[in-house]
Short mmCIF file of C-alpha atoms and ligand atoms in Angstrom, two decimals:
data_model
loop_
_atom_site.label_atom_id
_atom_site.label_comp_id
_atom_site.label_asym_id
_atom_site.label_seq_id
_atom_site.Cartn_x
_atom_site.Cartn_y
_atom_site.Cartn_z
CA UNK A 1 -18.05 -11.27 37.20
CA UNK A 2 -16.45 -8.37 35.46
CA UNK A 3 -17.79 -5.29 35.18
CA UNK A 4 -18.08 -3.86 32.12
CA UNK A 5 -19.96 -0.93 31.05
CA UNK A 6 -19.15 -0.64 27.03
CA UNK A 7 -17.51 -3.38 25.32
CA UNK A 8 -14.91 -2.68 23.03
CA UNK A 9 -14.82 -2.36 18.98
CA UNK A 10 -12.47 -4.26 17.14
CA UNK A 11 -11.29 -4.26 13.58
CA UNK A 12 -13.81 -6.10 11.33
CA UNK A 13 -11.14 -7.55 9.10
CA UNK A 14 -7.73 -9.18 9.61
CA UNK A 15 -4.49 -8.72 7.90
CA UNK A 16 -3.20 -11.07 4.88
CA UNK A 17 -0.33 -9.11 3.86
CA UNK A 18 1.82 -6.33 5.45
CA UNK A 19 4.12 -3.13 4.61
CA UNK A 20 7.30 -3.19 6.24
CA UNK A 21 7.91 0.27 7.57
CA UNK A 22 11.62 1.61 7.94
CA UNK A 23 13.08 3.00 11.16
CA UNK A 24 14.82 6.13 11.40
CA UNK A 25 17.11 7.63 13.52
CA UNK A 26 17.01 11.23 15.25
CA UNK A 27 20.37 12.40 13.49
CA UNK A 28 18.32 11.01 10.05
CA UNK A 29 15.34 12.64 10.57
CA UNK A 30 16.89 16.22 11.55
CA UNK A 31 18.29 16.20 8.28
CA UNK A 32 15.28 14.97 6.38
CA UNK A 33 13.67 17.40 7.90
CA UNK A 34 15.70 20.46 7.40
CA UNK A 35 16.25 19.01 3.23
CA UNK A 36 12.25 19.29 3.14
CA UNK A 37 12.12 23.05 4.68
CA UNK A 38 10.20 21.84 7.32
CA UNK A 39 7.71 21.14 5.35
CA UNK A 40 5.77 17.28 6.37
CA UNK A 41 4.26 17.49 2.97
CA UNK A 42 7.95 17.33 1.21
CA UNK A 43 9.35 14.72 3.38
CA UNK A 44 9.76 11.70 1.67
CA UNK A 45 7.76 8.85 2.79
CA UNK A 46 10.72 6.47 2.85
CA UNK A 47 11.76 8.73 5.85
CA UNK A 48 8.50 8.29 7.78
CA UNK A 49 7.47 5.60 10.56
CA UNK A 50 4.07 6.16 10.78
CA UNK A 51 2.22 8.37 8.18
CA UNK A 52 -0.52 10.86 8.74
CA UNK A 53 -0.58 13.52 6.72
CA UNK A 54 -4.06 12.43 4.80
CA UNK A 55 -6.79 9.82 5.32
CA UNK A 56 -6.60 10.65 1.35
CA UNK A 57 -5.79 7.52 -0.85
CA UNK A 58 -3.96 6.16 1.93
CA UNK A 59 -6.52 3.69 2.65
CA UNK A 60 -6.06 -0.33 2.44
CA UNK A 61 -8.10 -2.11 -0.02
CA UNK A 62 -9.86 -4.91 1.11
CA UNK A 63 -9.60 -8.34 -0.97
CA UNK A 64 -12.98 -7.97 -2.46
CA UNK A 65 -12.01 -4.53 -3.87
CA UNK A 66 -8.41 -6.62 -5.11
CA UNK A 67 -10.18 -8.85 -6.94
CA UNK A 68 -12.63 -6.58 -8.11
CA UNK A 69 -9.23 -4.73 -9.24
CA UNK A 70 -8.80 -7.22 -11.65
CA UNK A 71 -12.13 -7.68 -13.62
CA UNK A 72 -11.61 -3.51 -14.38
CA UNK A 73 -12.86 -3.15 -18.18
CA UNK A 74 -10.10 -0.87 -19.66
CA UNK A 75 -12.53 0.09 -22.70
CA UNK A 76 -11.89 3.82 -23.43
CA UNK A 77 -16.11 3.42 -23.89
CA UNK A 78 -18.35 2.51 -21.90
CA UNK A 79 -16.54 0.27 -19.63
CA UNK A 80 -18.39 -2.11 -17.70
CA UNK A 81 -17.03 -0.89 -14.68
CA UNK A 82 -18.37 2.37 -15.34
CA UNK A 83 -21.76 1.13 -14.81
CA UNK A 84 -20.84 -0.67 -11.91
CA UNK A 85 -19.47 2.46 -10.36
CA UNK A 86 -22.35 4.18 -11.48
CA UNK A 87 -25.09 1.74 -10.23
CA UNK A 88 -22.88 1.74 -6.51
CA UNK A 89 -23.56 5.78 -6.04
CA UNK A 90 -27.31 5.70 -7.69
CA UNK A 91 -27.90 2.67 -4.80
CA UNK A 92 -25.80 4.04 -1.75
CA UNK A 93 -26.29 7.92 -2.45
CA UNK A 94 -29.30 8.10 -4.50
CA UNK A 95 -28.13 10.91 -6.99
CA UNK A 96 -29.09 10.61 -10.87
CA UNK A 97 -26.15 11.33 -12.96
CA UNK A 98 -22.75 10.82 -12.16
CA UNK A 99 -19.47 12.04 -14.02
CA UNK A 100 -16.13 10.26 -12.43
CA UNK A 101 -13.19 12.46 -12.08
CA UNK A 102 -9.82 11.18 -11.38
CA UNK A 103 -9.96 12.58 -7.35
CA UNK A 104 -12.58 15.09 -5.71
CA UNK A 105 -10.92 18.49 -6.60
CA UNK A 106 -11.38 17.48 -10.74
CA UNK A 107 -15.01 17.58 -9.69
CA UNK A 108 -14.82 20.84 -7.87
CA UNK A 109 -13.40 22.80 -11.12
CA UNK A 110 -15.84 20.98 -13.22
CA UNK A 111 -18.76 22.42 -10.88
CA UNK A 112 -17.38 25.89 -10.42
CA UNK A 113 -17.37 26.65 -14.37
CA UNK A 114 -20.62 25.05 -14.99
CA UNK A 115 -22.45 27.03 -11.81
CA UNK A 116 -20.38 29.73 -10.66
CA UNK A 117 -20.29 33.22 -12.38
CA UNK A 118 -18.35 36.35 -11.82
CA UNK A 119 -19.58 37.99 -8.54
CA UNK A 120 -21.34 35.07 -7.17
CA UNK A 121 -21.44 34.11 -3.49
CA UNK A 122 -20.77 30.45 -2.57
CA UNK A 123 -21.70 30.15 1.28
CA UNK A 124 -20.41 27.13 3.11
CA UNK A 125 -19.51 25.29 6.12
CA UNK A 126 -15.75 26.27 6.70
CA UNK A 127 -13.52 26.88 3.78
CA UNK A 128 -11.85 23.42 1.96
CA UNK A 129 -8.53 24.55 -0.05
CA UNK A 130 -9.05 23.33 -3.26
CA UNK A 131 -12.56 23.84 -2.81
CA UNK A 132 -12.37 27.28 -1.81
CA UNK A 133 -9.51 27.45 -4.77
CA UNK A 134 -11.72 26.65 -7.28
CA UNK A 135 -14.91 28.48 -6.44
CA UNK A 136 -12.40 31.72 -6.46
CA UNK A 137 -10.86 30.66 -9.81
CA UNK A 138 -14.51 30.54 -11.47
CA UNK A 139 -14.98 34.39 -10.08
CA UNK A 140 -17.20 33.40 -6.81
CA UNK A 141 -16.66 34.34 -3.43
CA UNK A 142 -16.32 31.93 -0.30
CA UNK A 143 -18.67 33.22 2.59
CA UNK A 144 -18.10 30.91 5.62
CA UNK A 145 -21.58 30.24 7.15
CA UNK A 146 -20.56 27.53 10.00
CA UNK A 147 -21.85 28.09 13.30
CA UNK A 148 -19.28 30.15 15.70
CA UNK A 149 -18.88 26.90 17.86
CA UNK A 150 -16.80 25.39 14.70
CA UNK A 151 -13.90 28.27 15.04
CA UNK A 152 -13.47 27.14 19.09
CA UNK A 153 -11.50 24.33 19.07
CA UNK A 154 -12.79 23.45 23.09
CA UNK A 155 -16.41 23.73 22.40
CA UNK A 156 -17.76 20.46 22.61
CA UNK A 157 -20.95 20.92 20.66
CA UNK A 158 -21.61 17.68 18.81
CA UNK A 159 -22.59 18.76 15.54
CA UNK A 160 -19.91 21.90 14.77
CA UNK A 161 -20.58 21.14 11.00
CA UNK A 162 -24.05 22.70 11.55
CA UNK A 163 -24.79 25.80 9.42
CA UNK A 164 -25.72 29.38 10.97
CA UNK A 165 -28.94 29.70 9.23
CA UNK A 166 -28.83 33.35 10.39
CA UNK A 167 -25.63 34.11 8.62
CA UNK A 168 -27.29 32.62 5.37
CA UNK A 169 -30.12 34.95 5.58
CA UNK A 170 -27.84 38.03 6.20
CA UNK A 171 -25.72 36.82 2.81
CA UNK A 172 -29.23 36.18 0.48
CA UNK A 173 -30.45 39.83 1.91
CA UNK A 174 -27.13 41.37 1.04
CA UNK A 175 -27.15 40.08 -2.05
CA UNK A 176 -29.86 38.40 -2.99
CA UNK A 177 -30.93 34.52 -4.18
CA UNK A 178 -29.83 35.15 -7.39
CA UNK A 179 -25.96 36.00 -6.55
CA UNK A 180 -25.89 32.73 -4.83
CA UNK A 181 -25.89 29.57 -6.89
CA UNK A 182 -25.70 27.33 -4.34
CA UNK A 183 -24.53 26.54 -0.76
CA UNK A 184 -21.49 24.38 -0.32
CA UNK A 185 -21.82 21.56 2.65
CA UNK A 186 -19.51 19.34 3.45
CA UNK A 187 -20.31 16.38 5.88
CA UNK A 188 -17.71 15.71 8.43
CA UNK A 189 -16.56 19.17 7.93
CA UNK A 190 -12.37 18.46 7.29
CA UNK A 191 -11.25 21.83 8.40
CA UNK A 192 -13.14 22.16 12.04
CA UNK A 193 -11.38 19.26 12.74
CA UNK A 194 -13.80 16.58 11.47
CA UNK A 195 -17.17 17.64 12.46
CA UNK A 196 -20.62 16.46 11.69
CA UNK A 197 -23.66 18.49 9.90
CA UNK A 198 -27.22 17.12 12.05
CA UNK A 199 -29.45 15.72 10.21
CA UNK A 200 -32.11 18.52 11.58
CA UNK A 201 -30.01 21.25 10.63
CA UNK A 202 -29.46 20.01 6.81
CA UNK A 203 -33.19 19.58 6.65
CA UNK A 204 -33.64 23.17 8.10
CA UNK A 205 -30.84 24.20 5.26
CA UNK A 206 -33.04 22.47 2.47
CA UNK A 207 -36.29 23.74 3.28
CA UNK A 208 -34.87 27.73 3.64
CA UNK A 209 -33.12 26.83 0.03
CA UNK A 210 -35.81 25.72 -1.52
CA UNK A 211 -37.85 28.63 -0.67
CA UNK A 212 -35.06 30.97 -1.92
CA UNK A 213 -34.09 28.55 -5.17
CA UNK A 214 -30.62 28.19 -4.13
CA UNK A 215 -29.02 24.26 -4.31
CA UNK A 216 -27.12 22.84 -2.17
CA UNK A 217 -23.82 21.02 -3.43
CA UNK A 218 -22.84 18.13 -1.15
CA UNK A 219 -19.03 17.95 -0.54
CA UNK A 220 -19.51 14.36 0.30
CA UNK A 221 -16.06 12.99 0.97
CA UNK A 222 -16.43 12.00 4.50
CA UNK A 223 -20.49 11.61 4.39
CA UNK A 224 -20.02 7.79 6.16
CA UNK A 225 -18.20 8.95 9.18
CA UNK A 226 -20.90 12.14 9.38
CA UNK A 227 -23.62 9.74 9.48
CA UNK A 228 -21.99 7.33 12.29
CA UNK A 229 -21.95 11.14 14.19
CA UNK A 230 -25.66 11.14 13.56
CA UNK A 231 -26.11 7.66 14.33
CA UNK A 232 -24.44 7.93 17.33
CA UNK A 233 -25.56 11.44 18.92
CA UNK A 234 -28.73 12.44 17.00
CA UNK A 235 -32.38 11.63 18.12
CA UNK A 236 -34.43 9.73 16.48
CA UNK A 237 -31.37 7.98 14.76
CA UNK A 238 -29.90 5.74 17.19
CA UNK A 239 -31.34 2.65 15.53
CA UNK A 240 -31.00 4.12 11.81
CA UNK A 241 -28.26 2.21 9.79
CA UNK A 242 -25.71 4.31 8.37
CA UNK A 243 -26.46 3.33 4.70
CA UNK A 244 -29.31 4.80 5.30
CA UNK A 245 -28.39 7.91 6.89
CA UNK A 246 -26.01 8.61 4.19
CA UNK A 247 -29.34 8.16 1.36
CA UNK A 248 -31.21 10.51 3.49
CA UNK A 249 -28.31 13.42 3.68
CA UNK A 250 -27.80 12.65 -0.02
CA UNK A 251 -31.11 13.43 -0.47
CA UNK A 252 -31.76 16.33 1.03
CA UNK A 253 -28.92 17.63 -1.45
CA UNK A 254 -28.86 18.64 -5.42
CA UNK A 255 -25.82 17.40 -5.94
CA UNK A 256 -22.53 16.27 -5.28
CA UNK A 257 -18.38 16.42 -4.98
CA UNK A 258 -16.51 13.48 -4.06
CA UNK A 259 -12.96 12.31 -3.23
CA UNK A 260 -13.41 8.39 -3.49
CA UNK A 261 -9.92 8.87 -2.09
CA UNK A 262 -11.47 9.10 1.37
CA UNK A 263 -14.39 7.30 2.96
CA UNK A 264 -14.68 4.85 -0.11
CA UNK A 265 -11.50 3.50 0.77
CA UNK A 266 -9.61 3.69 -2.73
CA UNK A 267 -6.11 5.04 -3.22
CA UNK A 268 -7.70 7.10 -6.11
CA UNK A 269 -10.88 8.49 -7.75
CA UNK A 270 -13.53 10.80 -7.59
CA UNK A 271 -17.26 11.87 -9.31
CA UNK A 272 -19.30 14.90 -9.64
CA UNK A 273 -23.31 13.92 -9.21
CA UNK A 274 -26.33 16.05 -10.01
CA UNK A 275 -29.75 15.63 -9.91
CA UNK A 276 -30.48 18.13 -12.92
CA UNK A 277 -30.21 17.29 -16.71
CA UNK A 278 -28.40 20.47 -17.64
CA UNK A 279 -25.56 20.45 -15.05
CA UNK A 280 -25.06 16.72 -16.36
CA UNK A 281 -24.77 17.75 -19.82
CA UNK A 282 -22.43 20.37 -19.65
CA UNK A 283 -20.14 18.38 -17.05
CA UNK A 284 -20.33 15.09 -19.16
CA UNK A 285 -19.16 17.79 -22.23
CA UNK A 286 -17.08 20.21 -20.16
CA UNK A 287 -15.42 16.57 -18.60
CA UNK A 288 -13.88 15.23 -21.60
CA UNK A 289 -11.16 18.44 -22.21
CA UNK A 290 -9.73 17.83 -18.34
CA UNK A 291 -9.98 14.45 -17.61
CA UNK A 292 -11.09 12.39 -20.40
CA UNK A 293 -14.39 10.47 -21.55
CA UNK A 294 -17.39 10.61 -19.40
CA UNK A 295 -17.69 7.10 -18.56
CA UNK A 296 -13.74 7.00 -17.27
CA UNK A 297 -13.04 10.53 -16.24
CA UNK A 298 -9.32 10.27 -16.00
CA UNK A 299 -9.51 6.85 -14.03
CA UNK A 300 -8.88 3.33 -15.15
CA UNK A 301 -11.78 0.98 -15.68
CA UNK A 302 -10.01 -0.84 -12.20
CA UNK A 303 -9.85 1.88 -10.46
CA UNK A 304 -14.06 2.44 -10.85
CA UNK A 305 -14.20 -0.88 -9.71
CA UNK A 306 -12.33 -0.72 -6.57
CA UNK A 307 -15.14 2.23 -5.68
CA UNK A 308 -17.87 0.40 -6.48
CA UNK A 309 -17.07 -2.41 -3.86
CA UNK A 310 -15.87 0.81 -1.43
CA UNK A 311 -18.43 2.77 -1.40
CA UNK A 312 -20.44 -0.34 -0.42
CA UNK A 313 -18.21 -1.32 2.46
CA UNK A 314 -17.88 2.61 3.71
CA UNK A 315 -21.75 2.29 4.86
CA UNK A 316 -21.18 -1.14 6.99
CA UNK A 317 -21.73 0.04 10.33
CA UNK A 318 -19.11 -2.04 12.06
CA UNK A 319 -16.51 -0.69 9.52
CA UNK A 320 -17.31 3.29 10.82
CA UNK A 321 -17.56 1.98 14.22
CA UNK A 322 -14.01 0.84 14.47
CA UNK A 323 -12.77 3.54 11.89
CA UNK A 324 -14.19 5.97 13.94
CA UNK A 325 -13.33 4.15 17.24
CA UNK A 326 -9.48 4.39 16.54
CA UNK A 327 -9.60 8.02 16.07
CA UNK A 328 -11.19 8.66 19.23
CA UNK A 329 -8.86 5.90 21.00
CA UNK A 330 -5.93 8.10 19.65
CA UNK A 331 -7.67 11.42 20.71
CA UNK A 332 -8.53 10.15 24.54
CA UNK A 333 -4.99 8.90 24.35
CA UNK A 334 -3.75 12.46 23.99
CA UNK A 335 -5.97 13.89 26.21
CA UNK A 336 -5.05 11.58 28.89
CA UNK A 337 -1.79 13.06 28.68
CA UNK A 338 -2.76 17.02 28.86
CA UNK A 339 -2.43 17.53 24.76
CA UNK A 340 -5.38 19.64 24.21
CA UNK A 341 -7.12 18.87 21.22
CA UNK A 342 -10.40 20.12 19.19
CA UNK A 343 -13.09 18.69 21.61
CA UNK A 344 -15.10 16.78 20.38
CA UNK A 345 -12.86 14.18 18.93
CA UNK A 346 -13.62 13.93 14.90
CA UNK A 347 -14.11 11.74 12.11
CA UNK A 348 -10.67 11.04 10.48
CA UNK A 349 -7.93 12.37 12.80
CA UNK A 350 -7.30 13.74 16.13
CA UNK A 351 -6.87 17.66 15.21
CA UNK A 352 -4.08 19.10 18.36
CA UNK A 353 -4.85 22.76 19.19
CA UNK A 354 -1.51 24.70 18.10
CA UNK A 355 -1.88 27.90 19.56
CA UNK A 356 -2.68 26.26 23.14
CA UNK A 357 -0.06 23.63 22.70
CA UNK A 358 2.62 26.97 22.08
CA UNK A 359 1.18 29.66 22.69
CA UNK A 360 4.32 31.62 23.28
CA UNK A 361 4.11 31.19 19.22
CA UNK A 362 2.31 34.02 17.23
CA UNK A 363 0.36 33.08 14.44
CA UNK A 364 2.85 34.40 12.08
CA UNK A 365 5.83 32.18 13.31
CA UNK A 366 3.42 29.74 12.08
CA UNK A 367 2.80 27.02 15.43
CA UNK A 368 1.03 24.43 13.90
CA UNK A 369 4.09 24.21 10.99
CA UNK A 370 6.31 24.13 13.95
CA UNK A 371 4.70 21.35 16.03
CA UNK A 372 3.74 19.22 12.99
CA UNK A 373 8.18 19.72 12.24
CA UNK A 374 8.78 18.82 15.84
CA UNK A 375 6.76 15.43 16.06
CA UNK A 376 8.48 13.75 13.07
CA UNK A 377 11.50 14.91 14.63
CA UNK A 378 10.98 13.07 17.80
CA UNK A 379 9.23 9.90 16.10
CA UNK A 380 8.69 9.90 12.42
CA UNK A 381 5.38 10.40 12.79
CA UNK A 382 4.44 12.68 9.96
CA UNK A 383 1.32 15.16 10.55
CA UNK A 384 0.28 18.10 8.69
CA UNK A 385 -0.66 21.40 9.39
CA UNK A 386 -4.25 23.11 9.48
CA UNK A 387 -3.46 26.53 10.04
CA UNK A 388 -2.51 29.66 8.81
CA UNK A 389 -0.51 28.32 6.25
CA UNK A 390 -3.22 25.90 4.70
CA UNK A 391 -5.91 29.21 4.94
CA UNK A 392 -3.67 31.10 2.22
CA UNK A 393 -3.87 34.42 0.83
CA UNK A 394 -6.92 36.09 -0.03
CA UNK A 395 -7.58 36.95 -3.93
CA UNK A 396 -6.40 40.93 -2.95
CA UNK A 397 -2.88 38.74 -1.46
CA UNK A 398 -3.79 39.75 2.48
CA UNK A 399 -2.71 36.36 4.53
CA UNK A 400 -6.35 34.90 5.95
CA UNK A 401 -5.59 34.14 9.59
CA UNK A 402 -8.00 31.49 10.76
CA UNK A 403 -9.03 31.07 14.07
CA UNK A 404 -8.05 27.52 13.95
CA UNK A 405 -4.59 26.92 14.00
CA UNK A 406 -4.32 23.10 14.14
CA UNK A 407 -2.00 19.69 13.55
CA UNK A 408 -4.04 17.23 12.06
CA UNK A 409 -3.42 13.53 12.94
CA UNK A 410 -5.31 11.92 9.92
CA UNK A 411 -5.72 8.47 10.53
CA UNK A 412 -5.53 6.24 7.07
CA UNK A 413 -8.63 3.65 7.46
CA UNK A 414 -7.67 0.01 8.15
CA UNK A 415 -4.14 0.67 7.79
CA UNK A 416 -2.32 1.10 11.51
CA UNK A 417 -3.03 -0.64 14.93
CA UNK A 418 -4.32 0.67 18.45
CA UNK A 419 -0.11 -0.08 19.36
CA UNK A 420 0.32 2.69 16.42
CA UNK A 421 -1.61 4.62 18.19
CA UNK A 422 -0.14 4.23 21.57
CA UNK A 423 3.49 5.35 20.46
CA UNK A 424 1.90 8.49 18.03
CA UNK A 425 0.32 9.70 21.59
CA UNK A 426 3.80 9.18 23.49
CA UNK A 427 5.36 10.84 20.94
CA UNK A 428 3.16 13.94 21.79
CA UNK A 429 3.73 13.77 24.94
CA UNK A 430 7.18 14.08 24.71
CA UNK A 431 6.89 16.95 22.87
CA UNK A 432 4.70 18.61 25.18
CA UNK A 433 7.05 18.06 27.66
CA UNK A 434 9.50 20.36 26.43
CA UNK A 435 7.59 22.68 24.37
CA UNK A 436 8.17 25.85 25.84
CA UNK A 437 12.40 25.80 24.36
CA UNK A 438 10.50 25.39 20.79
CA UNK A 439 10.87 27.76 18.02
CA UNK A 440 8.99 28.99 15.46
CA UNK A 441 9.59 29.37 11.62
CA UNK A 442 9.85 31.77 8.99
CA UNK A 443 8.68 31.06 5.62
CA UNK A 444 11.23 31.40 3.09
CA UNK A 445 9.19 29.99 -0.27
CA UNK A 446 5.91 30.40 -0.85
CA UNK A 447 3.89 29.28 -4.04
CA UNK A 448 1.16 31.06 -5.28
CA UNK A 449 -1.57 28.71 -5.39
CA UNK A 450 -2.56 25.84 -2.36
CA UNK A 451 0.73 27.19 -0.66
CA UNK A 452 0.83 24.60 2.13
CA UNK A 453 1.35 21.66 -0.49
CA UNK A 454 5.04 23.23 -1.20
CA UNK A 455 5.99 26.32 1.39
CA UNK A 456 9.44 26.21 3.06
CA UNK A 457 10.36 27.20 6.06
CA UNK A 458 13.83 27.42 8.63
CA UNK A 459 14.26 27.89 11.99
CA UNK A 460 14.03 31.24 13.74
CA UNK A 461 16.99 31.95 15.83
N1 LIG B 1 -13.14 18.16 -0.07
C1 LIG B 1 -12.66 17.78 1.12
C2 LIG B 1 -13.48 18.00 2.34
C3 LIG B 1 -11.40 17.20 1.21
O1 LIG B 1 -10.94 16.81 2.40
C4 LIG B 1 -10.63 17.02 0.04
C5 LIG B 1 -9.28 16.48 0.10
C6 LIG B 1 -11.17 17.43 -1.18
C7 LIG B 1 -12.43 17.99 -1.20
C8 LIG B 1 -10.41 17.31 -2.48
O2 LIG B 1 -10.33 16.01 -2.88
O3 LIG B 1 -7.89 15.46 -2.76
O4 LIG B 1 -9.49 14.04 -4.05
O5 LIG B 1 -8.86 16.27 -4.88
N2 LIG B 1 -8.63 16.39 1.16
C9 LIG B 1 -7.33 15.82 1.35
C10 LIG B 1 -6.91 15.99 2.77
C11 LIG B 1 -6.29 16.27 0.37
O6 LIG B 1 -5.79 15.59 3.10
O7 LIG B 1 -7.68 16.51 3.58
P1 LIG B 1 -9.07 15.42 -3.68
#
């Protein structure tokens, strides 16, 4: 008899049509490289094996959401797909009014002129770049208000997402309820490296909010892989579905952000939802002079289909199982070979720790740039960096220098295979191998907004 203790996930689909993916060679890829000032994000994707820089529209539609493609109503009014959309996040996430938005960050600006005024706070749970863009382009300030074991990329707490309600308090004493229009939480926080929120501490968050008046904005772009976390390592939930962990976070919220691009598996789209009339009325007016009408929001009437059916498959709990499953197959993979990694493994990628990886680097010869260059050299495997060129400048132009200096492995759902995965891991390995003779960069472009999207860099002697 064989003894097994877990049995494995699989994928709960199969494949009816395929991407051919072209093969480089070393001598190819040096110069792609050096042409895109070492830059992943300027690459072109023609010159890349196996592609993660985003989980962000990258994901493969299923057949339902193809032929759900084609009944899109392309009325400039009231589309029928509209309410389709519309009735999908009122059933899975429970919020009242919805405005679509052509991806999440739409959403964001939208928000941050309707709530944020000059001098406000916005706390969060770690910083998001456009996020964090917009809330400073509406005249807030970002306070960070994650616990401390979210900036240690080898503390294995399971939910690093969590909010320090003590560093709340200290921000509403500082400056009182009134400064602070809401709270900012994201689920599967991105930036630690894909890290749930618990279910006990958001219910801690809403009941201290309530009795200061302050909402609580959900950025809910990965909320389905947050509630497998909670599903999986919370008490109380083990047996909980995930649709229904995802109503309850939803609930404990006033209102929401979200990239569609992301956990509902479309290659593009986005809504802002609120619970309150007034926010609804002045996004629904303030909607129409960025993105268009308020029942298409700069998407077509296909596109608002393709959520609908994705939103509804994102909650399946054998979908996040295996989702979630390859990301942690990729993770152990690395570990098994001595890459060290933010512990515990996250939602959409396998995040390698930069500044243990080279730590003969400083922070300003920028390590996880350089590591993120030196993987598609060795494989075409294209990565992106989470570090100190991602965090920016502050609005005074001092560099922020996060703790977190990180190459994020961002695994596209339903797209590659556990073999995928097998030669992304060598790949690291081999790198590892001879990482002490690597380099760092210089920066020799920098753009003043969301820098990382279009910095260049060259190789430091
Ligand atoms: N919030 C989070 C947590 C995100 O990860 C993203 C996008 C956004 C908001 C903005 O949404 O791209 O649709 O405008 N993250 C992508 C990424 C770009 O690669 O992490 P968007």
């Amino acid at each position: 008899m064989a003894k097994l203790d877990k049995r494995s996930w699989a994928e709960p689909y199969k494949m009816k049509m395929v991407e051919l993916l072209k093969m480089t060679t070393k001598a190819q890829r040096a110069k792609a490289l050096k042409e895109a000032g070492f830059n992943t994000f300027l690459l072109h994707s023609d010159d890349v094996y196996i592609d993660l820089l985003t989980d962000s529209g990258t994901n493969a539609m299923s057949d339902d959401q193809w032929s759900a493609f084609m009944t899109g109503d392309e009325a400039y009014a009231g589309s029928k797909s509209f309410y389709k959309m519309e009735k999908a996040v009122k059933e899975y996430y429970g919020y009242k009014y919805i405005i679509p938005t052509h991806q999440g960050r739409a959403a964001e600006n939208i928000l941050s002129q309707i709530l944020i005024k000059k001098g406000d706070i916005v706390p969060g749970n770690m910083y998001f770049t456009t996020t964090r863009l917009h809330q400073e382009l509406a005249g807030g300030k970002f306070e960070d208000i994650i616990i401390d074991e979210a900036h240690d990329a080898s503390n294995e707490f399971p939910f690093k997402g969590n909010v320090d309600l003590g560093k709340l308090e200290s921000l509403v004493k500082k400056h009182g309820a009134a400064k602070i229009p809401y709270v900012c939480i994201a689920t599967n926080v991105n930036m630690a490296g894909g890290q749930p929120i618990s279910m006990e501490n958001l219910k801690a968050l809403r009941k201290y909010t309530h009795k200061h008046g302050i909402r609580i904005i959900h950025d809910m772009t990965r909320v389905a892989e947050n509630a497998y976390f909670i599903q999986q390592r919370e008490k109380g939930y083990e047996k909980a579905k995930i649709k229904d962990i995802v109503k309850e976070i939803c609930s404990l919220t006033d209102g929401a952000t979200m990239s569609a691009k992301k956990d509902a598996l479309v290659n593009i789209g986005g809504f802002l939802a609120t619970n309150e009339w007034d926010v609804f009325e002045e996004a629904r007016n303030l909607v129409v002079v960025y993105e268009g009408l308020h029942t298409y929001g700069g998407l077509a009437g296909r596109d608002m289909e393709a959520i609908a059916v994705g939103i509804k498959e994102s909650v399946n709990d054998f979908h996040q199982r295996a989702r979630v499953g390859q990301v942690e197959y990729l993770g152990m993979k690395m570990e098994q070979y001595g890459i060290p990694i933010v512990k515990p493994i996250g939602g959409h990628g396998v995040f390698v720790d930069a500044k243990a990886f080279l730590p003969h680097l400083t922070q300003d010869q920028f390590p996880a740039q350089t590591l993120a260059a030196e993987i598609y050299l060795d494989s075409g495997v294209r990565t992106m960096e989470r570090g100190v060129v991602s965090a920016g400048r502050k609005p005074n132009g001092e560099n922020y220098y996060p703790k977190l200096e990180l190459v994020r492995f961002t695994i596209p759902r339903r797209v590659y295979t556990q073999a995928h995965m097998d030669v992304i891991a060598e790949s690291v390995a081999m790198v590892y191998d001879k990482r002490k003779k690597i380099k760092g960069l210089k920066m020799v472009y920098e753009p003043k907004y969301l820098r990382f999207f279009q910095a260049k860099f060259e190789r430091l002697k």
